[in-house]
Amino acid sequence: MTDVSATTPIELVTGVYATLDDRIGAARRRSGAPLTLAEKILVNHLDRADEAIDRGVSYNDLRPDRVAMQDATAQMALLQFMTAGLDEAAVPSTIHCDHLIQAKVGAKTDLLAAESGNKEVYDFLESVAARYGLGFWGPGSGIIHQVVLEQYAFPGGMMIGTDSHTPHAGGLGMVAIGVGGADAVDVMTDFPFNVRWPKLIGVHLTGELNGWSAPKDVILKVAELLTVKGGTGAIVEYFGPGAGSISCTGKATICNMGAEIGATTSLFPYDAAMSRYLKATGREAIADAADAVAHHLRADDEVLADPAAYFDEMIEIDLSTLAPHINGPHTPDLAREVPALGDEARANGWPLEISAALVGSCTNSSYEDITRAASILRHAADNGLRVKAPLMITPGSEQVRATIERDGLLATFEAAGATVLANACGPCIGQWSRPDSEIDHPNTIVTSYNRNFPKRNDGSPNTHAFVTSPETVVALALAGTIDFDPIGDTLTNDAGEQVRLVVPVGEELPALGFDPGENTFVAPPADRHAVEVRVSPTSDRLQLLAPFEAWDGHDYEHLAILLKAQGKCTTDHISMAGPWLKYRGHLENISGNLFLGAINAYTGVAGEGRDPLDGEIRSFPDIAKHLHESGRAWVAVGDENWGEGSSREHAAMEPRFRGAKAIIVRSFARIHETNLKKQGVLPLTFADPAVYDLIEEGDQISITGLAGLAPGRPVDCVLNKADGTDVAFQCNQTMSPEHIEWFKAGSALNIIRAKTA
Ligand code: MIC
Ligand code: SF4
């Protein structure tokens, strides 16, 4: 029986630490080289200590210590888990209700509305948790990553989470990897977690943050340097004297947004700031245990002395000279220093006036973040300044909310006219009900979140989202415009005087300790077997899953091309969130959003194309349904970094359900590529990227030689042109022998089912 409680038991931590000496020593001997922190943690979690490791090449089996799932992805993960027929989850696992709460009026009203509106889903999740021995954090408990940092993360640990921002726990020195639900099912069913051994990007931090610069600026800078695909297949490891000057929660902000560069995860070495955070959150014993193995919880001295010799890529950042940054719109790697945005916006026609300013999200809602932002608001109020744009704040967890309420910080926000939203994702994931009058025209918002893809926050293509630190969000809200430099410019107050904002000051941790607030954790009952998990056959939100059919052994001839996508095609483009979040437990219904955001390369129009069966213009989900019901298999074609962003496996299951055989693109984002493999869809990349340009409306694609599918071997394809000519081309793939088994079986889950039957 796994121990499932509201925190990580010390025995789990000491169990992990007990093997560090042996595992790390053996790995050093084997490779003949010193190790980085990420490598130490990974070798300590290898399924078999002697597995051959080849950085960036080999796929290896790991044994994570924990699994965490948020409500929007947990539904599909658990529907899959249930079909494996196990009695309980094999490792401590938790469910967090945060994504399904809509932000409309304010915390209390919105929470009540969510509890009734999502009752069926919450009841399902709670009953699955009770039946299979998982921990359940109900609505209002907070955002998964914040709760994990407060309760479960620990230095040197390893976890997976069904959300791309799981790396938040890297702020506490954990290797925390975002995955699709099928990966979580592997671990919960006692199979290892299989991942390509990551490359290593080192970020050497010197100096110290000062003035308006915040941890957020570190990751905005890194994202600018590496771009949205620069971290793919790599772990970003921070170190150097500057690292020690950043709080634990600040480190978590930096690791969180490593998702935006596609990194497998990001992490910091164990230090005094982490120890302070552990103690402040009631985990003194873990801090003591970590102190005792502190030499293992950082990179080896040889690595620190000559990092360029051991990391695949190195970045240097001097925190002392790092200026406040802001990114956007539409992509997280379009960053610049704050004062430069005004001119850039004018040149591009982006609205200068701010229609809403939002503080919070899993990325930036720590006690320190809120105190820094509140210090600006207090000074503004004392000097006759008012916010000129609607301001909203989402506390990251019930513990943060209760603590900032007790310490008068929420009152500071409320006095400035801010709306306090529920402890949840809300506007970060399209769960933001804005009046039409605000979004029917081009408008600008500033947030302290992490993503800024079109339609992400409020579903409107007219909204331009810019991402920055909480203190800069508040400063811009006071100015009402993005054409404002909080350091160099002044604002006019009620009395007509010019006021310069003061430098933000924050408190790393609450002097009075954290107030836990309301207890929203539910542990599994003693008699789990009495619990019945019910899914109504008539539900439109939950649907039991039928296994996908196995590969029939034949090549794919003349596949229809459902979509040729142009430009960015993130998981938000493939399977939109917002209103569609309600169907996350119902594969058939959620397939109604398939590719609604994808841009048709032939027309430039989003979400629709020509139906290959009858030539009619229809929405992509309708075409997919039509092809599916006609028994016609298809492919989708796309550009670079396909599937960037979220971990949602719906973006892979929907195409699979509707009959996609392959996705052929210039490159993939890591989690999504794995999700496709897990569900039995072939993820292929053009060996010659120029082939993308040859594909025209009405063409078809054949994929041949599938019986000979083997690791590293290119796949032969033919572009069957509409005029009857054929153009042969090749695709690359990254399938390991195990992935090929998944493909043949129809899905990875089919293999688990066969083994546990
Ligand atoms: C996101 O930030 O995009 C989400 C919503 O948290 C997703 C998960 C999901 O789509 O449910 C993620 O990042 O993985
Ligand atoms: Fe929630 Fe936004 Fe964080 Fe995703 S990024 S977990 S939607 S707060």
XYZ file of N, CA and C in Angstrom, residues 207-433:
681
model
N 26.256 37.493 -10.019
C 25.632 38.740 -9.572
C 24.392 38.492 -8.733
N 23.559 39.509 -8.620
C 22.383 39.407 -7.775
C 21.267 40.265 -8.366
N 20.032 39.760 -8.341
C 18.904 40.562 -8.840
C 18.770 41.804 -7.985
N 18.404 42.903 -8.602
C 18.199 44.109 -7.792
C 17.150 44.996 -8.431
N 16.637 45.926 -7.652
C 15.655 46.889 -8.155
C 14.400 46.207 -8.656
N 14.014 46.515 -9.884
C 12.786 45.985 -10.461
C 12.985 44.596 -11.066
N 14.209 44.119 -11.133
C 14.426 42.821 -11.775
C 13.992 41.681 -10.864
N 13.391 40.690 -11.481
C 12.784 39.596 -10.721
C 13.199 38.263 -11.338
N 12.964 37.159 -10.616
C 13.263 35.848 -11.200
C 12.626 35.676 -12.580
N 11.426 36.226 -12.773
C 10.749 36.101 -14.069
C 11.646 36.590 -15.204
N 12.426 37.633 -14.918
C 13.276 38.188 -15.972
C 14.371 37.218 -16.395
N 14.779 36.358 -15.470
C 15.794 35.355 -15.819
C 15.238 34.432 -16.894
N 14.037 33.927 -16.670
C 13.501 32.967 -17.646
C 13.033 33.675 -18.914
N 12.573 34.914 -18.815
C 12.210 35.631 -20.046
C 13.463 35.798 -20.918
N 14.578 36.049 -20.260
C 15.844 36.193 -20.984
C 16.268 34.851 -21.596
N 16.213 33.805 -20.786
C 16.611 32.479 -21.286
C 15.728 32.069 -22.470
N 14.426 32.347 -22.375
C 13.509 31.984 -23.471
C 13.839 32.787 -24.722
N 14.214 34.036 -24.539
C 14.590 34.858 -25.698
C 15.835 34.246 -26.364
N 16.798 33.839 -25.548
C 18.047 33.299 -26.094
C 17.846 31.936 -26.751
N 17.071 31.078 -26.094
C 16.971 29.699 -26.585
C 15.819 29.486 -27.568
N 14.836 30.353 -27.574
C 13.608 30.253 -28.388
C 12.726 29.087 -27.933
N 11.523 29.045 -28.476
C 10.537 28.074 -27.989
C 10.910 26.616 -28.238
N 11.873 26.357 -29.126
C 12.246 24.943 -29.279
C 13.663 24.655 -28.817
N 14.333 25.675 -28.294
C 15.745 25.522 -27.947
C 16.023 24.586 -26.786
N 15.015 24.288 -25.976
C 15.247 23.409 -24.829
C 14.798 21.988 -25.102
N 14.297 21.723 -26.300
C 13.715 20.406 -26.595
C 14.720 19.280 -26.322
N 14.280 18.324 -25.532
C 15.126 17.169 -25.241
C 16.249 17.461 -24.264
N 16.193 18.616 -23.588
C 17.285 18.964 -22.668
C 16.756 19.309 -21.277
N 17.630 19.095 -20.290
C 17.355 19.615 -18.953
C 18.169 20.888 -18.795
N 17.528 21.924 -18.289
C 18.229 23.178 -18.040
C 18.635 23.190 -16.567
N 19.945 23.228 -16.339
C 20.440 23.193 -14.952
C 21.072 24.545 -14.616
N 20.547 25.194 -13.594
C 21.059 26.505 -13.167
C 22.079 26.297 -12.061
N 23.075 27.143 -12.004
C 24.057 27.066 -10.921
C 24.846 28.365 -10.883
N 25.801 28.427 -9.992
C 26.638 29.626 -9.895
C 26.229 30.489 -8.701
N 27.066 31.482 -8.364
C 26.814 32.265 -7.159
C 25.475 33.005 -7.196
N 25.019 33.356 -8.387
C 23.734 34.066 -8.476
C 22.563 33.192 -8.065
N 22.677 31.880 -8.267
C 21.566 30.979 -7.967
C 21.192 31.067 -6.487
N 22.211 31.145 -5.656
C 21.970 31.175 -4.213
C 21.244 32.434 -3.750
N 21.266 33.480 -4.582
C 20.628 34.733 -4.167
C 19.142 34.761 -4.498
N 18.658 33.732 -5.188
C 17.235 33.714 -5.576
C 16.459 32.829 -4.607
N 15.292 33.297 -4.191
C 14.472 32.522 -3.250
C 14.052 31.197 -3.882
N 13.575 30.289 -3.050
C 13.106 28.993 -3.571
C 11.936 29.197 -4.528
N 10.983 30.045 -4.148
C 9.822 30.243 -5.027
C 10.233 30.978 -6.303
N 11.229 31.843 -6.212
C 11.742 32.511 -7.418
C 12.385 31.496 -8.352
N 13.104 30.561 -7.783
C 13.696 29.488 -8.598
C 12.592 28.692 -9.290
N 11.504 28.466 -8.536
C 10.389 27.698 -9.107
C 9.790 28.440 -10.303
N 9.680 29.759 -10.212
C 9.176 30.553 -11.346
C 10.031 30.301 -12.576
N 11.342 30.304 -12.377
C 12.278 30.136 -13.493
C 12.122 28.736 -14.101
N 12.039 27.732 -13.232
C 11.919 26.351 -13.731
C 10.572 26.140 -14.414
N 9.536 26.708 -13.831
C 8.181 26.572 -14.372
C 8.162 26.919 -15.851
N 8.713 28.080 -16.165
C 8.600 28.589 -17.528
C 9.623 27.988 -18.476
N 10.435 27.076 -17.977
C 11.295 26.307 -18.873
C 10.439 25.497 -19.839
N 9.172 25.262 -19.454
C 8.241 24.578 -20.371
C 8.115 25.354 -21.669
N 8.256 26.666 -21.587
C 8.055 27.504 -22.776
C 9.194 27.361 -23.788
N 10.310 26.792 -23.393
C 11.377 26.548 -24.363
C 11.463 25.048 -24.678
N 10.462 24.310 -24.232
C 10.389 22.894 -24.576
C 11.298 22.000 -23.755
N 11.901 22.531 -22.690
C 12.850 21.740 -21.905
C 12.162 20.561 -21.223
N 12.870 19.462 -21.099
C 12.349 18.289 -20.396
C 12.061 18.661 -18.945
N 12.992 19.370 -18.329
C 12.725 20.012 -17.043
C 13.854 21.009 -16.787
N 13.747 21.730 -15.673
C 14.790 22.660 -15.250
C 14.969 22.463 -13.761
N 16.170 22.748 -13.245
C 16.325 22.621 -11.798
C 17.504 23.427 -11.265
N 17.442 23.652 -9.963
C 18.480 24.368 -9.224
C 19.096 23.443 -8.189
N 20.362 23.696 -7.818
C 20.977 22.899 -6.746
C 20.381 23.250 -5.377
N 20.431 22.285 -4.487
C 19.948 22.498 -3.108
C 20.778 23.590 -2.438
N 20.104 24.497 -1.731
C 20.835 25.561 -1.039
C 20.046 26.063 0.169
N 20.563 27.097 0.793
C 19.954 27.611 2.024
C 18.544 28.132 1.773
N 18.295 28.704 0.588
C 16.951 29.227 0.301
C 15.936 28.082 0.275
N 16.340 26.952 -0.272
C 15.442 25.782 -0.300
C 15.206 25.271 1.123
N 16.271 25.258 1.897
C 16.134 24.793 3.276
C 15.166 25.704 4.047
N 15.284 27.015 3.833
C 14.361 27.951 4.507
C 12.923 27.687 4.076
N 12.736 27.428 2.799
C 11.374 27.196 2.306
C 10.808 25.895 2.882
N 11.634 24.857 2.907
C 11.170 23.581 3.473
C 10.741 23.771 4.928
N 11.542 24.516 5.665
C 11.217 24.715 7.079
C 9.956 25.557 7.234
N 9.830 26.587 6.395
C 8.656 27.460 6.500
C 7.381 26.717 6.127
N 7.504 25.659 5.341
C 6.319 24.895 4.943
C 6.214 23.592 5.741
N 6.804 23.602 6.928
C 6.599 22.486 7.856
C 7.360 21.222 7.528
N 8.488 21.332 6.810
C 9.211 20.120 6.427
C 10.657 20.153 6.910
N 10.785 20.469 8.189
C 12.090 20.537 8.839
C 12.879 19.240 8.631
N 12.199 18.105 8.775
C 12.895 16.811 8.692
C 13.488 16.606 7.294
N 12.770 17.080 6.278
C 13.299 16.924 4.918
C 14.516 17.834 4.739
N 14.438 19.043 5.294
C 15.583 19.962 5.201
C 16.804 19.320 5.870
N 16.613 18.717 7.030
C 17.737 18.078 7.727
C 18.319 16.929 6.907
N 17.411 16.120 6.363
C 17.880 14.985 5.556
C 18.644 15.489 4.328
N 18.161 16.563 3.715
C 18.834 17.112 2.532
C 20.188 17.698 2.927
N 20.247 18.351 4.075
C 21.532 18.897 4.538
C 22.584 17.789 4.623
N 22.149 16.618 5.081
C 23.093 15.517 5.293
C 23.657 14.968 3.979
N 22.921 15.168 2.874
C 23.442 14.672 1.585
C 23.674 15.839 0.626
N 23.872 17.028 1.182
C 23.938 18.253 0.352
C 24.989 18.146 -0.754
N 26.095 17.433 -0.479
C 27.141 17.331 -1.506
C 26.653 16.586 -2.744
N 25.611 15.754 -2.593
C 25.056 15.044 -3.750
C 23.988 15.868 -4.464
N 23.534 16.925 -3.805
C 22.398 17.672 -4.355
C 22.862 18.904 -5.131
N 24.033 18.799 -5.693
C 24.563 19.838 -6.584
C 25.537 19.158 -7.543
N 25.943 19.900 -8.569
C 26.874 19.335 -9.537
C 28.234 19.111 -8.869
N 29.018 18.191 -9.413
C 30.371 17.947 -8.890
C 31.262 19.171 -9.095
N 32.260 19.318 -8.230
C 33.156 20.478 -8.302
C 33.812 20.629 -9.672
N 34.203 19.495 -10.268
C 34.864 19.570 -11.580
C 33.931 20.190 -12.624
N 32.629 19.871 -12.493
C 31.660 20.438 -13.435
C 31.556 21.943 -13.220
N 31.492 22.333 -11.960
C 31.332 23.760 -11.660
C 32.582 24.544 -12.086
N 33.733 23.884 -12.024
C 34.975 24.578 -12.380
C 35.099 24.771 -13.887
N 34.540 23.868 -14.663
C 34.682 23.963 -16.116
C 33.392 23.496 -16.790
N 32.287 24.216 -16.577
C 30.983 23.730 -17.043
C 30.925 23.479 -18.539
N 31.634 24.288 -19.325
C 31.525 24.129 -20.775
C 31.974 22.746 -21.225
N 32.815 22.094 -20.402
C 33.289 20.765 -20.771
C 32.227 19.694 -20.521
N 31.237 20.007 -19.715
C 30.272 18.971 -19.331
C 28.850 19.227 -19.795
N 28.486 20.496 -20.032
C 27.141 20.784 -20.550
C 27.202 20.839 -22.075
N 26.087 20.478 -22.722
C 26.054 20.518 -24.179
C 25.986 21.954 -24.673
N 25.470 22.830 -23.826
C 25.332 24.229 -24.206
C 25.384 25.049 -22.916
N 25.990 26.222 -22.991
C 26.129 27.048 -21.779
C 25.575 28.442 -22.022
N 24.920 28.974 -21.002
C 24.432 30.355 -21.050
C 24.965 31.061 -19.806
N 25.403 32.290 -19.975
C 25.896 33.090 -18.847
C 24.924 34.229 -18.621
N 24.479 34.416 -17.396
C 23.640 35.584 -17.109
C 24.158 36.287 -15.862
N 24.407 37.584 -15.999
C 24.804 38.393 -14.845
C 23.545 39.044 -14.290
N 23.089 38.544 -13.159
C 21.828 39.034 -12.593
C 21.906 40.524 -12.251
N 23.101 40.997 -11.925
C 23.236 42.401 -11.513
C 22.886 43.362 -12.642
N 23.063 42.920 -13.878
C 22.786 43.827 -15.002
C 21.533 43.421 -15.781
N 20.813 42.415 -15.278
C 19.603 41.956 -15.987
C 18.462 42.952 -15.749
N 17.932 43.514 -16.821
C 16.858 44.506 -16.689
C 15.496 43.813 -16.756
N 14.438 44.456 -16.239
C 13.092 43.872 -16.346
C 12.692 43.665 -17.801
N 12.106 42.490 -18.081
C 11.706 42.121 -19.436
C 10.193 41.911 -19.519
N 9.705 41.955 -20.729
C 8.287 41.614 -20.978
C 8.247 40.920 -22.332
N 7.419 39.869 -22.463
C 7.375 39.179 -23.753
C 5.991 39.231 -24.375
N 5.915 38.870 -25.637
C 4.636 38.778 -26.321
C 4.568 39.737 -27.491
N 3.467 39.751 -28.199
C 2.324 38.859 -28.027
C 2.535 37.547 -28.785
N 1.729 36.573 -28.473
C 1.582 35.327 -29.264
C 2.700 34.304 -29.172
N 3.875 34.654 -28.649
C 4.912 33.632 -28.504
C 5.791 34.002 -27.315
N 6.169 33.013 -26.513
C 6.904 33.314 -25.273
C 8.378 33.669 -25.483
N 8.871 33.594 -26.716
C 10.282 33.937 -26.884
C 10.489 35.328 -27.489
N 9.406 36.077 -27.616
C 9.529 37.440 -28.159
C 9.640 38.404 -26.975
N 10.864 38.519 -26.460
C 11.047 39.333 -25.242
C 11.865 40.578 -25.561
N 11.700 41.575 -24.710
C 12.545 42.777 -24.795
C 12.504 43.428 -23.422
N 13.403 44.411 -23.217
C 13.371 45.144 -21.958
C 12.107 46.001 -21.944
N 11.537 46.198 -20.763
C 10.237 46.855 -20.647
C 10.170 48.212 -21.373
N 11.156 49.082 -21.245
C 11.018 50.395 -21.875
C 10.945 50.351 -23.402
N 11.353 49.237 -24.009
C 11.367 49.158 -25.475
C 10.002 48.790 -26.054
N 9.086 48.349 -25.194
C 7.829 47.805 -25.724
C 6.947 48.863 -26.390
N 6.913 50.066 -25.822
C 6.031 51.100 -26.365
C 6.265 51.329 -27.854
N 7.500 51.576 -28.228
C 7.818 51.849 -29.634
C 7.512 50.646 -30.510
N 7.842 49.467 -29.974
C 7.612 48.255 -30.753
C 6.110 48.059 -31.002
N 5.318 48.348 -29.977
C 3.865 48.194 -30.107
C 3.317 49.183 -31.136
N 3.791 50.420 -31.062
C 3.339 51.419 -32.041
C 3.672 50.962 -33.465
N 4.893 50.460 -33.628
C 5.327 50.050 -34.967
C 4.487 48.884 -35.503
N 4.001 48.035 -34.592
C 3.254 46.848 -35.012
C 1.745 47.016 -34.932
N 1.311 48.148 -34.446
C -0.130 48.358 -34.313
C -0.764 47.603 -33.160
N 0.036 47.206 -32.165
C -0.546 46.563 -30.977
C -1.099 47.666 -30.079
N -2.312 47.478 -29.548
C -2.881 48.539 -28.704
C -1.984 48.839 -27.500
N -1.802 50.122 -27.202
C -0.967 50.493 -26.051
C -1.755 50.415 -24.747
N -3.023 50.759 -24.847
C -3.847 50.812 -23.639
C -4.059 49.393 -23.096
N -3.972 49.257 -21.792
C -4.121 47.925 -21.188
C -5.575 47.696 -20.800
N -6.169 46.601 -21.297
C -7.576 46.349 -20.982
C -7.728 45.507 -19.719
N -6.695 44.792 -19.317
C -6.736 44.047 -18.052
C -5.312 43.679 -17.643
N -5.086 43.675 -16.330
C -3.776 43.298 -15.786
C -4.006 42.166 -14.796
N -3.263 41.071 -14.972
C -3.542 39.876 -14.159
C -2.272 39.389 -13.451
N -2.394 39.227 -12.146
C -1.271 38.745 -11.342
C -1.622 37.347 -10.834
N -0.674 36.425 -10.902
C -0.925 35.088 -10.344
C -0.465 34.006 -11.276
N -1.178 32.883 -11.300
C -0.897 31.647 -12.028
C 0.118 30.819 -11.268
N 0.309 29.578 -11.751
C 1.278 28.711 -11.085
C 2.665 29.336 -11.116
N 2.933 30.148 -12.120
C 4.275 30.699 -12.306
C 4.642 31.733 -11.244
N 3.720 32.594 -10.937
C 4.057 33.774 -10.123
C 2.981 34.085 -9.104
N 2.856 33.285 -8.079
C 1.865 33.625 -7.062
C 2.385 33.260 -5.684
N 3.675 33.403 -5.501
C 4.257 33.072 -4.207
C 4.066 34.232 -3.236
N 4.366 33.992 -1.993
C 4.290 35.054 -0.983
C 5.198 36.212 -1.387
N 6.393 35.873 -1.855
C 7.324 36.930 -2.254
C 6.767 37.748 -3.422
N 6.214 37.051 -4.420
C 5.639 37.762 -5.569
C 4.567 38.750 -5.116
N 3.686 38.268 -4.260
C 2.545 39.108 -3.865
C 3.026 40.284 -3.006
N 4.012 40.035 -2.130
C 4.494 41.160 -1.309
C 5.167 42.214 -2.188
N 5.897 41.797 -3.189
C 6.558 42.782 -4.065
C 5.527 43.598 -4.853
N 4.544 42.898 -5.391
C 3.513 43.622 -6.146
C 2.721 44.550 -5.215
N 2.413 44.063 -4.017
C 1.625 44.873 -3.073
C 2.399 46.110 -2.629
N 3.728 45.996 -2.552
C 4.510 47.156 -2.100
C 4.359 48.311 -3.088
N 4.220 47.993 -4.354
C 4.027 49.043 -5.368
C 2.645 49.665 -5.206
N 1.656 48.805 -4.983
C 0.292 49.319 -4.831
C 0.167 50.210 -3.598
N 0.849 49.829 -2.519
C 0.778 50.626 -1.279
C 1.379 52.002 -1.492
N 2.550 52.005 -2.107
C 3.207 53.287 -2.358
C 2.353 54.145 -3.295
N 1.752 53.514 -4.278
C 0.903 54.256 -5.222
C -0.275 54.886 -4.489
N -0.915 54.067 -3.643
C -2.084 54.580 -2.919
C -1.691 55.750 -2.010
N -0.539 55.614 -1.367
C -0.083 56.693 -0.464
C 0.218 57.969 -1.232
N 0.428 57.844 -2.525
C 0.817 59.014 -3.318
C -0.231 59.418 -4.348
N -1.457 59.007 -4.078
C -2.565 59.484 -4.915
C -2.619 58.907 -6.312
N -2.040 57.719 -6.499
C -2.141 57.066 -7.815
C -3.192 55.959 -7.760
N -3.866 55.747 -8.864
C -4.844 54.652 -8.940
C -4.539 53.773 -10.151
N -4.966 52.516 -10.075
C -4.771 51.669 -11.256
C -5.704 52.138 -12.357
N -5.202 52.120 -13.584
C -6.004 52.617 -14.709
C -6.516 51.461 -15.567
N -6.252 50.236 -15.155
C -6.782 49.078 -15.892
C -7.324 48.101 -14.856
N -8.375 47.344 -15.193
C -8.884 46.344 -14.250
C -7.758 45.396 -13.836
N -7.636 45.195 -12.535
C -6.559 44.361 -12.000
C -7.174 43.108 -11.380
N -6.572 41.949 -11.669
C -7.086 40.697 -11.103
C -5.948 39.909 -10.479
N -6.249 39.205 -9.419
C -5.197 38.399 -8.781
C -5.723 37.003 -8.473
N -4.916 35.983 -8.866
C -5.263 34.599 -8.525
C -4.185 34.034 -7.607
N -4.489 33.853 -6.319
C -3.512 33.223 -5.435
C -3.232 31.799 -5.903
N -1.985 31.334 -5.736
C -1.612 30.024 -6.263
C -2.107 28.856 -5.440
N -2.372 29.108 -4.178
C -2.843 28.005 -3.336
C -3.652 28.572 -2.185
N -4.391 27.688 -1.534
C -5.175 28.107 -0.373
C -4.238 28.617 0.723
N -3.062 27.994 0.840
C -2.106 28.410 1.868
C -1.590 29.836 1.595
N -1.284 30.114 0.332
C -0.848 31.475 -0.013
C -2.008 32.453 0.202
N -3.207 32.060 -0.227
C -4.357 32.957 -0.084
C -4.610 33.315 1.377
N -4.656 32.279 2.221
C -4.950 32.530 3.635
C -3.857 33.394 4.253
N -2.613 33.153 3.843
C -1.496 33.906 4.432
C -1.510 35.364 3.971
N -1.772 35.595 2.688
C -1.767 36.993 2.231
C -3.015 37.727 2.715
N -4.048 36.972 3.018
C -5.230 37.625 3.616
C -4.885 38.050 5.047
N -4.340 37.106 5.797
C -3.969 37.405 7.192
C -3.012 38.591 7.262
N -2.069 38.664 6.341
C -1.044 39.710 6.404
C -1.449 41.015 5.720
N -2.715 41.124 5.369
C -3.227 42.397 4.843
C -2.866 42.679 3.394
N -2.286 41.693 2.715
C -1.862 41.945 1.335
C -3.043 41.903 0.368
N -3.969 40.984 0.624
C -5.160 40.953 -0.223
C -5.918 42.252 -0.076
N -5.935 42.783 1.163
C -6.633 44.055 1.404
C -6.000 45.170 0.582
N -4.677 45.136 0.453
C -4.003 46.154 -0.371
C -4.475 46.060 -1.817
N -4.567 44.833 -2.312
C -5.046 44.652 -3.691
C -6.501 45.115 -3.813
N -7.306 44.727 -2.827
C -8.726 45.087 -2.912
C -8.916 46.595 -2.824
N -8.099 47.239 -1.984
C -8.204 48.698 -1.865
C -7.857 49.367 -3.195
N -7.032 48.705 -3.986
C -6.684 49.267 -5.295
C -7.751 48.920 -6.337
N -8.798 48.228 -5.901
C -9.893 47.894 -6.818
C -9.727 46.557 -7.500
N -8.757 45.749 -7.048
C -8.509 44.470 -7.710
C -9.595 43.447 -7.386
N -9.852 42.576 -8.347
C -10.744 41.443 -8.128
C -9.897 40.255 -7.697
N -10.283 39.624 -6.585
C -9.558 38.436 -6.144
C -10.273 37.211 -6.703
N -9.576 36.462 -7.534
C -10.165 35.277 -8.149
C -9.840 34.033 -7.323
N -10.481 32.906 -7.673
C -10.261 31.654 -6.940
C -8.807 31.194 -7.074
N -8.379 30.358 -6.140
C -7.030 29.776 -6.179
C -7.018 28.731 -7.290
N -6.823 29.161 -8.501
C -6.976 28.235 -9.623
C -6.357 28.835 -10.871
N -6.432 28.101 -11.976
C -5.817 28.564 -13.228
C -6.585 29.722 -13.850
N -7.898 29.626 -13.878
C -8.752 30.714 -14.360
C -8.319 31.292 -15.696
N -8.052 32.622 -15.718
C -7.764 33.286 -16.993
C -6.500 32.774 -17.682
N -5.673 32.030 -16.983
C -4.459 31.518 -17.609
C -4.788 30.477 -18.669
N -5.936 29.835 -18.538
C -6.237 28.758 -19.484
C -7.611 28.939 -20.137
N -7.918 30.192 -20.395
C -9.159 30.437 -21.121
C -10.405 30.319 -20.271
N -10.237 30.123 -18.979
C -11.387 30.048 -18.075
C -11.685 31.455 -17.554
N -11.892 32.355 -18.466
C -12.070 33.754 -18.112
C -13.244 34.269 -18.919
N -14.328 34.527 -18.219
C -15.526 34.971 -18.900
C -15.501 36.496 -18.991
